[in-house]
Amino acid sequence: MENSNPKEHNIVDSVMYNYNSDNSQWELENRLLKETIDQLKRELDKYRSTPLIMCEVIDLVKDKAIIRLQNGNEFLVEISGECGKLAPGDSVLSEQKNLTIIKKSPKSKKFNVEKFVIIEKPKTSWKDIGGISEQINEIHEIVELPLKKPDLFKKLGIKPPKGALLYGEPGTGKTLLAKAVASSTNSTFIEIVASELVQKFIGEGAKLIKEIFELAREKAPSIVFIDEIDALAARRIEIGTSGEREVQRTFMQLLAEIDGFKNLGNVKIIGCTNRKDILDPAILRPGRLDRIIHVPLPSKEGVEQIFNIHTRNMPMDKSVDIEKIVSKIVGYSGAEIAAMCTEAGYFAIRKNKKKVVMDDFLNAINKVNKEKSVEDKEYVGMFG
Ligand code: ATP
């Protein structure tokens, strides 16, 4: 039966209205409280969960991985299915108890490689190099030609060379050759000293090599110059200590880069050593560093050329007998000839002279000879 009393009708409406609005208020409050509880639960979970350990993948062995912790310890561990594809050098997060790799680290620690290598655009000219014209020609062919005329190689169906190994006595112009070819091809010159790489960056060598080559590709055309390559590529009889294993890993990474797992393009490698005799045959194998170039001590003509290069801006007195000087310094390396010329300049400065006289050169030769004999004795002491 319908309620015909209007007054009564209004009271029911108002009760219903209050009931509905209270109800939606409670629902709102209820929802807010639930959200707060969920949020607090999530926060609580964060405090309860154990932290993951940051480590680096060293190698992959079937479906497992060898990882290295920050303290240098290495473990063979499982990989969780959600990790995706891993590669040596990746930064990953591992579970604490059994070190299972949980996921790739979103932030892979990247070196600022530019801090660790010498990068320059050298200004060295071929005219600054004396006595090694044969070697200059070889470098032309092996490094300059493929950078300047890659089409020539394509037309003939030859793979352009990857680089060269320069070996010979200290101070004979190996670095000079590499800088001159970088300059003539307008390439970025990236220099690594291999002995520093293995001593300073323990545990990081392989990664650093990888990133140096990445940088070289970015800055191409470029020349990666590896000085003292024997520190990395020495033949190892057996690999016992972890230090030796580390050097071996860095070396393997270098070989991987040379082999061109990633296309080297117009990045060329020039290795340099005084100790070719101890090099691992792997680096000398055909297809790696394409040519092995001996840079010897200069011949008599070479000595004269180098002497002329280092005195070309020097005002010289008439008394200077170049032939006599040259005959006295046959057997010097280019670096020793350069040092001798600088010394002669100093003798002249000390006496406040405007020109360098013959005596200044003779005194300089005496000085360099004395230093040479001390160095020779030390050398015999070390190896004799
Ligand atoms: P190391 O094996 O010790 O690294 P290196 O063979 O690379 O030595 P460089 O660094 O090229 O020797 O030479 C050092 C310096 O000696 C050069 O900067 C240059 O002044 C002088 N020099 C060496 N060889 C020559 C050369 N053939 N012609 C002119 N200068 C030379």
Short mmCIF file of C-alpha atoms and ligand atoms in Angstrom, two decimals:
data_model
loop_
_atom_site.label_atom_id
_atom_site.label_comp_id
_atom_site.label_asym_id
_atom_site.label_seq_id
_atom_site.Cartn_x
_atom_site.Cartn_y
_atom_site.Cartn_z
CA MET A 1 0.00 0.00 0.00
CA GLU A 2 1.26 3.40 -0.97
CA ASN A 3 2.24 5.91 1.69
CA SER A 4 -0.08 8.77 1.18
CA ASN A 5 1.16 10.92 4.06
CA PRO A 6 3.65 13.43 2.52
CA LYS A 7 5.27 14.24 5.87
CA GLU A 8 5.99 10.61 6.53
CA HIS A 9 7.33 10.25 2.99
CA ASN A 10 9.95 12.99 3.58
CA ILE A 11 11.23 11.35 6.77
CA VAL A 12 11.78 8.02 4.99
CA ASP A 13 13.61 9.80 2.13
CA SER A 14 15.83 11.66 4.52
CA VAL A 15 16.70 8.45 6.49
CA MET A 16 17.44 6.67 3.22
CA TYR A 17 19.54 9.60 2.08
CA ASN A 18 21.57 9.65 5.31
CA TYR A 19 21.95 5.89 5.16
CA ASN A 20 23.29 6.03 1.54
CA SER A 21 25.68 8.89 2.14
CA ASP A 22 27.05 7.28 5.37
CA ASN A 23 27.49 4.07 3.48
CA SER A 24 29.49 5.62 0.62
CA GLN A 25 31.57 7.46 3.25
CA TRP A 26 32.37 4.19 4.96
CA GLU A 27 33.15 2.54 1.66
CA LEU A 28 35.54 5.34 0.81
CA GLU A 29 37.22 5.11 4.20
CA ASN A 30 37.39 1.37 3.89
CA ARG A 31 39.05 1.61 0.50
CA LEU A 32 41.59 4.17 1.75
CA LEU A 33 42.46 2.00 4.74
CA LYS A 34 42.91 -1.04 2.53
CA GLU A 35 45.26 0.88 0.22
CA THR A 36 47.28 2.11 3.21
CA ILE A 37 47.56 -1.45 4.54
CA ASP A 38 48.70 -2.74 1.14
CA GLN A 39 51.29 -0.01 0.87
CA LEU A 40 52.59 -0.71 4.38
CA LYS A 41 52.75 -4.42 3.56
CA ARG A 42 54.75 -3.67 0.46
CA GLU A 43 57.13 -1.50 2.51
CA LEU A 44 57.44 -4.30 5.08
CA ASP A 45 58.29 -6.77 2.31
CA LYS A 46 61.10 -4.49 1.20
CA TYR A 47 62.62 -4.60 4.69
CA ARG A 48 62.22 -8.39 4.88
CA SER A 49 63.79 -9.22 1.48
CA THR A 50 67.51 -10.03 1.44
CA PRO A 51 69.68 -7.85 -0.75
CA LEU A 52 71.02 -9.20 -4.05
CA ILE A 53 74.73 -9.23 -4.68
CA MET A 54 76.17 -7.34 -7.58
CA CYS A 55 78.71 -9.38 -9.57
CA GLU A 56 80.20 -9.81 -12.99
CA VAL A 57 79.84 -12.70 -15.41
CA ILE A 58 83.29 -14.02 -16.29
CA ASP A 59 82.35 -16.96 -18.46
CA LEU A 60 79.43 -19.15 -19.43
CA VAL A 61 79.74 -22.91 -19.00
CA LYS A 62 76.80 -24.75 -20.61
CA ASP A 63 73.73 -23.54 -18.69
CA LYS A 64 75.76 -22.16 -15.77
CA ALA A 65 77.93 -19.11 -15.32
CA ILE A 66 81.21 -18.27 -13.64
CA ILE A 67 80.76 -15.05 -11.72
CA ARG A 68 83.17 -12.84 -9.84
CA LEU A 69 82.20 -11.01 -6.66
CA GLN A 70 83.56 -7.60 -5.76
CA ASN A 71 86.11 -9.24 -3.44
CA GLY A 72 87.58 -11.18 -6.36
CA ASN A 73 86.21 -14.61 -5.43
CA GLU A 74 84.79 -16.60 -8.30
CA PHE A 75 81.94 -19.14 -8.31
CA LEU A 76 80.19 -21.42 -10.77
CA VAL A 77 76.47 -20.71 -10.33
CA GLU A 78 73.01 -21.40 -11.74
CA ILE A 79 71.14 -18.88 -13.88
CA SER A 80 67.45 -18.18 -13.23
CA GLY A 81 65.16 -18.61 -16.24
CA GLU A 82 64.10 -14.97 -16.30
CA CYS A 83 67.59 -13.61 -16.89
CA GLY A 84 67.61 -13.57 -20.66
CA LYS A 85 70.80 -14.00 -22.60
CA LEU A 86 74.00 -13.33 -20.67
CA ALA A 87 77.49 -12.63 -21.95
CA PRO A 88 80.89 -12.40 -20.26
CA GLY A 89 81.37 -8.90 -18.89
CA ASP A 90 77.69 -8.42 -17.98
CA SER A 91 76.89 -7.06 -14.53
CA VAL A 92 74.30 -9.23 -12.79
CA LEU A 93 72.46 -9.51 -9.48
CA SER A 94 72.79 -12.76 -7.58
CA GLU A 95 70.82 -14.21 -4.72
CA GLN A 96 72.85 -14.31 -1.49
CA LYS A 97 72.58 -17.93 -0.37
CA ASN A 98 73.59 -19.86 -3.48
CA LEU A 99 74.51 -16.95 -5.72
CA THR A 100 72.02 -17.95 -8.42
CA ILE A 101 71.85 -15.15 -10.96
CA ILE A 102 68.42 -13.52 -10.58
CA LYS A 103 68.60 -10.79 -13.18
CA LYS A 104 70.84 -8.61 -15.24
CA SER A 105 71.83 -5.47 -13.42
CA PRO A 106 69.98 -2.55 -14.97
CA LYS A 107 73.05 -0.44 -14.47
CA SER A 108 76.10 -2.14 -15.89
CA LYS A 109 79.20 -0.52 -14.42
CA LYS A 110 80.82 1.15 -17.39
CA PHE A 111 84.33 2.46 -17.32
CA ASN A 112 85.02 5.91 -18.40
CA VAL A 113 87.60 4.33 -20.70
CA GLU A 114 88.87 7.67 -21.83
CA LYS A 115 90.40 8.08 -18.37
CA PHE A 116 92.51 4.95 -18.73
CA VAL A 117 93.97 5.31 -22.18
CA ILE A 118 95.83 8.01 -24.04
CA ILE A 119 93.74 9.41 -26.85
CA GLU A 120 95.15 11.91 -29.28
CA LYS A 121 95.27 13.07 -32.86
CA PRO A 122 99.03 13.01 -33.38
CA LYS A 123 100.84 15.48 -35.57
CA THR A 124 103.87 13.26 -36.23
CA SER A 125 104.95 13.40 -39.85
CA TRP A 126 106.77 10.74 -41.91
CA LYS A 127 109.54 13.36 -42.22
CA ASP A 128 110.19 13.04 -38.46
CA ILE A 129 111.31 9.45 -38.90
CA GLY A 130 114.75 8.48 -40.14
CA GLY A 131 116.52 5.28 -41.11
CA ILE A 132 113.53 2.95 -41.32
CA SER A 133 112.06 3.58 -44.76
CA GLU A 134 111.36 -0.12 -45.38
CA GLN A 135 109.25 -0.26 -42.23
CA ILE A 136 107.46 2.94 -43.24
CA ASN A 137 106.52 1.27 -46.55
CA GLU A 138 105.17 -1.78 -44.75
CA ILE A 139 103.03 0.35 -42.44
CA HIS A 140 101.78 2.24 -45.51
CA GLU A 141 100.56 -1.02 -47.01
CA ILE A 142 99.17 -2.64 -43.95
CA VAL A 143 97.53 0.30 -42.17
CA GLU A 144 97.35 3.38 -44.36
CA LEU A 145 96.15 1.77 -47.58
CA PRO A 146 93.15 -0.10 -46.11
CA LEU A 147 92.08 3.05 -44.24
CA LYS A 148 92.47 5.37 -47.21
CA LYS A 149 91.52 3.06 -50.08
CA PRO A 150 89.30 0.27 -48.77
CA ASP A 151 87.79 -0.14 -52.27
CA LEU A 152 91.09 -1.43 -53.56
CA PHE A 153 90.79 -4.41 -51.23
CA LYS A 154 87.12 -4.98 -52.06
CA LYS A 155 87.83 -5.02 -55.81
CA LEU A 156 90.57 -7.58 -55.40
CA GLY A 157 88.50 -9.65 -52.98
CA ILE A 158 91.11 -9.40 -50.21
CA LYS A 159 90.19 -8.93 -46.59
CA PRO A 160 91.79 -5.67 -45.40
CA PRO A 161 94.51 -6.27 -42.81
CA LYS A 162 93.68 -5.84 -39.14
CA GLY A 163 97.02 -4.51 -38.06
CA ALA A 164 100.69 -5.14 -37.47
CA LEU A 165 103.11 -6.13 -34.78
CA LEU A 166 106.23 -3.98 -34.46
CA TYR A 167 109.15 -5.46 -32.60
CA GLY A 168 112.72 -4.39 -31.96
CA GLU A 169 115.11 -2.71 -29.55
CA PRO A 170 113.80 0.10 -27.34
CA GLY A 171 113.76 3.58 -28.82
CA THR A 172 113.94 2.61 -32.47
CA GLY A 173 110.84 4.50 -33.58
CA LYS A 174 107.99 2.00 -33.18
CA THR A 175 105.67 4.44 -31.42
CA LEU A 176 106.73 7.12 -33.87
CA LEU A 177 105.67 4.90 -36.81
CA ALA A 178 102.26 4.24 -35.26
CA LYS A 179 101.70 7.94 -34.55
CA ALA A 180 102.81 8.94 -38.05
CA VAL A 181 100.33 6.56 -39.68
CA ALA A 182 97.57 7.81 -37.37
CA SER A 183 98.40 11.35 -38.40
CA SER A 184 98.58 10.60 -42.14
CA THR A 185 95.18 8.87 -42.02
CA ASN A 186 93.67 11.46 -39.65
CA SER A 187 92.87 8.63 -37.23
CA THR A 188 92.32 8.77 -33.51
CA PHE A 189 95.35 7.28 -31.76
CA ILE A 190 94.37 5.22 -28.73
CA GLU A 191 97.34 4.03 -26.71
CA ILE A 192 97.24 1.28 -24.11
CA VAL A 193 100.28 0.21 -22.14
CA ALA A 194 99.67 -3.50 -21.66
CA SER A 195 101.83 -3.80 -18.53
CA GLU A 196 99.74 -1.07 -16.84
CA LEU A 197 96.53 -2.72 -17.96
CA VAL A 198 97.39 -5.98 -16.22
CA GLN A 199 98.81 -4.36 -13.08
CA LYS A 200 96.35 -1.54 -12.42
CA PHE A 201 93.05 -3.04 -13.46
CA ILE A 202 93.13 -6.41 -11.78
CA GLY A 203 89.89 -8.20 -12.48
CA GLU A 204 88.79 -5.63 -15.03
CA GLY A 205 91.29 -6.17 -17.86
CA ALA A 206 88.99 -8.12 -20.22
CA LYS A 207 86.18 -5.64 -19.71
CA LEU A 208 88.50 -2.72 -20.29
CA ILE A 209 89.77 -4.26 -23.57
CA LYS A 210 86.18 -4.72 -24.71
CA GLU A 211 85.32 -1.12 -23.95
CA ILE A 212 88.54 0.24 -25.48
CA PHE A 213 87.59 -1.41 -28.76
CA GLU A 214 84.05 -0.04 -28.45
CA LEU A 215 85.55 3.41 -28.02
CA ALA A 216 87.85 2.81 -31.00
CA ARG A 217 84.84 1.92 -33.14
CA GLU A 218 83.01 5.03 -31.96
CA LYS A 219 85.98 7.24 -32.81
CA ALA A 220 86.91 5.48 -36.08
CA PRO A 221 89.01 5.74 -38.08
CA SER A 222 91.27 4.85 -35.23
CA ILE A 223 94.45 3.05 -34.37
CA VAL A 224 94.67 1.05 -31.16
CA PHE A 225 98.32 1.04 -30.18
CA ILE A 226 99.20 -1.64 -27.63
CA ASP A 227 102.60 -0.90 -26.17
CA GLU A 228 104.50 -3.69 -24.37
CA ILE A 229 102.05 -6.21 -25.77
CA ASP A 230 104.27 -8.98 -24.33
CA ALA A 231 102.88 -8.16 -20.85
CA LEU A 232 99.54 -9.46 -22.11
CA ALA A 233 100.51 -11.87 -24.82
CA ALA A 234 103.49 -13.70 -23.32
CA ARG A 235 103.56 -17.43 -23.83
CA ARG A 236 102.42 -19.13 -20.62
CA ILE A 237 103.70 -22.54 -19.74
CA GLU A 238 101.05 -23.19 -17.15
CA ILE A 239 98.39 -20.96 -15.75
CA GLY A 240 98.57 -21.37 -12.01
CA THR A 241 97.87 -18.23 -10.04
CA SER A 242 94.71 -16.19 -10.29
CA GLY A 243 96.82 -13.27 -11.57
CA GLU A 244 97.99 -15.41 -14.51
CA ARG A 245 94.43 -16.51 -15.20
CA GLU A 246 93.37 -12.88 -15.21
CA VAL A 247 96.08 -11.92 -17.73
CA GLN A 248 95.04 -14.91 -19.83
CA ARG A 249 91.42 -13.76 -19.81
CA THR A 250 92.41 -10.26 -20.87
CA PHE A 251 94.54 -11.75 -23.64
CA MET A 252 91.63 -13.95 -24.82
CA GLN A 253 89.42 -10.86 -24.98
CA LEU A 254 92.08 -9.12 -27.08
CA LEU A 255 92.20 -12.09 -29.46
CA ALA A 256 88.41 -12.08 -29.65
CA GLU A 257 88.46 -8.41 -30.62
CA ILE A 258 91.20 -9.01 -33.21
CA ASP A 259 89.37 -12.01 -34.64
CA GLY A 260 86.58 -9.60 -35.30
CA PHE A 261 83.68 -11.14 -33.44
CA LYS A 262 82.53 -7.62 -33.89
CA ASN A 263 83.54 -6.13 -37.21
CA LEU A 264 86.68 -4.09 -36.71
CA GLY A 265 85.86 -1.82 -39.65
CA ASN A 266 88.30 1.00 -39.87
CA VAL A 267 89.94 0.29 -36.55
CA LYS A 268 93.50 -0.95 -36.91
CA ILE A 269 95.68 -2.47 -34.24
CA ILE A 270 99.40 -1.93 -33.86
CA GLY A 271 101.10 -4.03 -31.21
CA CYS A 272 104.58 -3.17 -30.04
CA THR A 273 107.18 -5.18 -28.15
CA ASN A 274 110.88 -5.48 -27.37
CA ARG A 275 110.39 -9.20 -26.63
CA LYS A 276 108.98 -10.97 -29.66
CA ASP A 277 110.77 -14.13 -28.47
CA ILE A 278 108.34 -14.59 -25.55
CA LEU A 279 105.10 -13.90 -27.44
CA ASP A 280 102.33 -16.46 -27.50
CA PRO A 281 102.11 -17.95 -31.04
CA ALA A 282 98.38 -17.19 -30.91
CA ILE A 283 99.03 -13.49 -31.49
CA LEU A 284 101.53 -14.23 -34.29
CA ARG A 285 99.22 -16.64 -36.13
CA PRO A 286 98.30 -15.60 -39.70
CA GLY A 287 95.01 -13.72 -39.72
CA ARG A 288 95.62 -12.04 -36.37
CA LEU A 289 98.11 -9.20 -36.65
CA ASP A 290 98.74 -9.47 -40.38
CA ARG A 291 102.34 -8.42 -40.53
CA ILE A 292 105.23 -8.75 -38.13
CA ILE A 293 107.68 -5.95 -38.72
CA HIS A 294 111.16 -5.76 -37.27
CA VAL A 295 112.24 -2.21 -36.40
CA PRO A 296 116.03 -2.49 -35.99
CA LEU A 297 118.70 -0.16 -34.68
CA PRO A 298 119.58 2.27 -37.47
CA SER A 299 122.42 1.62 -39.92
CA LYS A 300 125.15 4.26 -40.34
CA GLU A 301 123.04 6.06 -42.97
CA GLY A 302 120.04 5.78 -40.68
CA VAL A 303 122.00 7.33 -37.80
CA GLU A 304 122.91 10.25 -40.02
CA GLN A 305 119.29 10.74 -41.13
CA ILE A 306 118.06 10.67 -37.54
CA PHE A 307 120.85 13.05 -36.45
CA ASN A 308 119.80 15.47 -39.22
CA ILE A 309 116.15 15.26 -38.15
CA HIS A 310 116.96 16.12 -34.55
CA THR A 311 119.33 18.96 -35.40
CA ARG A 312 117.30 20.50 -38.23
CA ASN A 313 116.26 23.47 -36.09
CA MET A 314 119.58 23.75 -34.27
CA PRO A 315 121.98 26.56 -35.17
CA MET A 316 125.30 24.73 -35.62
CA ASP A 317 128.82 26.12 -35.70
CA LYS A 318 131.13 25.43 -38.64
CA SER A 319 133.29 23.33 -36.32
CA VAL A 320 130.62 20.59 -36.23
CA ASP A 321 131.87 17.55 -38.15
CA ILE A 322 128.74 15.48 -38.78
CA GLU A 323 130.62 12.54 -40.25
CA LYS A 324 132.83 12.27 -37.18
CA ILE A 325 129.82 12.49 -34.84
CA VAL A 326 127.96 9.83 -36.81
CA SER A 327 130.90 7.44 -36.73
CA LYS A 328 131.01 7.82 -32.93
CA ILE A 329 127.32 7.06 -32.42
CA VAL A 330 126.76 4.09 -34.73
CA GLY A 331 124.90 1.58 -32.55
CA TYR A 332 122.76 4.26 -30.88
CA SER A 333 118.99 3.91 -31.07
CA GLY A 334 116.90 6.76 -32.46
CA ALA A 335 115.93 7.72 -28.90
CA GLU A 336 119.60 7.88 -27.87
CA ILE A 337 120.46 10.04 -30.89
CA ALA A 338 117.58 12.39 -29.98
CA ALA A 339 118.76 12.50 -26.34
CA MET A 340 122.35 13.20 -27.42
CA CYS A 341 121.27 16.12 -29.63
CA THR A 342 119.21 17.61 -26.78
CA GLU A 343 122.19 17.24 -24.41
CA ALA A 344 124.45 19.05 -26.90
CA GLY A 345 121.90 21.88 -26.94
CA TYR A 346 122.04 22.03 -23.11
CA PHE A 347 125.85 22.21 -23.11
CA ALA A 348 125.59 25.22 -25.46
CA ILE A 349 122.90 26.89 -23.31
CA ARG A 350 124.98 26.45 -20.14
CA LYS A 351 127.85 28.30 -21.81
CA ASN A 352 125.46 30.93 -23.06
CA LYS A 353 126.32 30.30 -26.69
CA LYS A 354 124.11 31.04 -29.67
CA LYS A 355 125.38 28.07 -31.68
CA VAL A 356 126.15 24.47 -30.85
CA VAL A 357 129.84 23.67 -31.37
CA MET A 358 131.62 20.35 -31.96
CA ASP A 359 132.71 20.11 -28.30
CA ASP A 360 129.09 20.28 -27.16
CA PHE A 361 128.34 17.20 -29.25
CA LEU A 362 131.43 15.37 -27.98
CA ASN A 363 130.47 16.12 -24.37
CA ALA A 364 126.93 14.98 -25.07
CA ILE A 365 128.18 11.72 -26.59
CA ASN A 366 130.32 11.10 -23.47
CA LYS A 367 127.33 11.69 -21.25
CA VAL A 368 125.03 9.39 -23.21
CA ASN A 369 127.76 6.71 -23.36
CA LYS A 370 128.10 6.82 -19.56
CA GLU A 371 124.34 6.45 -19.12
CA LYS A 372 124.30 3.68 -21.68
CA SER A 373 126.99 1.69 -19.87
CA VAL A 374 125.07 1.99 -16.56
CA GLU A 375 121.89 0.81 -18.30
CA ASP A 376 123.74 -2.06 -19.97
CA LYS A 377 125.15 -3.19 -16.60
CA GLU A 378 121.69 -3.07 -15.03
CA TYR A 379 120.32 -5.04 -17.96
CA VAL A 380 123.03 -7.71 -17.60
CA GLY A 381 122.38 -7.73 -13.83
CA MET A 382 118.70 -8.40 -14.43
CA PHE A 383 118.99 -11.04 -17.11
CA GLY A 384 122.66 -12.14 -17.15
P1 ATP B 1 110.03 1.50 -26.90
O1 ATP B 1 110.25 0.15 -27.52
O2 ATP B 1 110.93 1.75 -25.75
O3 ATP B 1 108.59 1.81 -26.64
P2 ATP B 1 109.96 2.91 -29.43
O4 ATP B 1 110.63 2.04 -30.45
O5 ATP B 1 108.51 2.97 -29.44
O6 ATP B 1 110.53 2.57 -27.99
P3 ATP B 1 109.83 5.70 -29.88
O7 ATP B 1 108.97 5.99 -28.69
O8 ATP B 1 109.18 5.70 -31.20
O9 ATP B 1 110.59 4.35 -29.63
O10 ATP B 1 111.04 6.72 -29.90
C1 ATP B 1 111.32 7.60 -28.82
C2 ATP B 1 111.91 8.88 -29.37
O11 ATP B 1 113.17 8.62 -30.00
C3 ATP B 1 111.07 9.51 -30.46
O12 ATP B 1 110.13 10.40 -29.92
C4 ATP B 1 112.10 10.23 -31.31
O13 ATP B 1 112.43 11.48 -30.75
C5 ATP B 1 113.31 9.33 -31.21
N1 ATP B 1 113.39 8.34 -32.31
C6 ATP B 1 113.37 7.01 -32.18
N2 ATP B 1 113.48 6.40 -33.35
C7 ATP B 1 113.57 7.37 -34.28
C8 ATP B 1 113.70 7.38 -35.71
N3 ATP B 1 113.79 6.26 -36.41
N4 ATP B 1 113.74 8.58 -36.33
C9 ATP B 1 113.70 9.73 -35.63
N5 ATP B 1 113.57 9.79 -34.30
C10 ATP B 1 113.53 8.63 -33.62
#
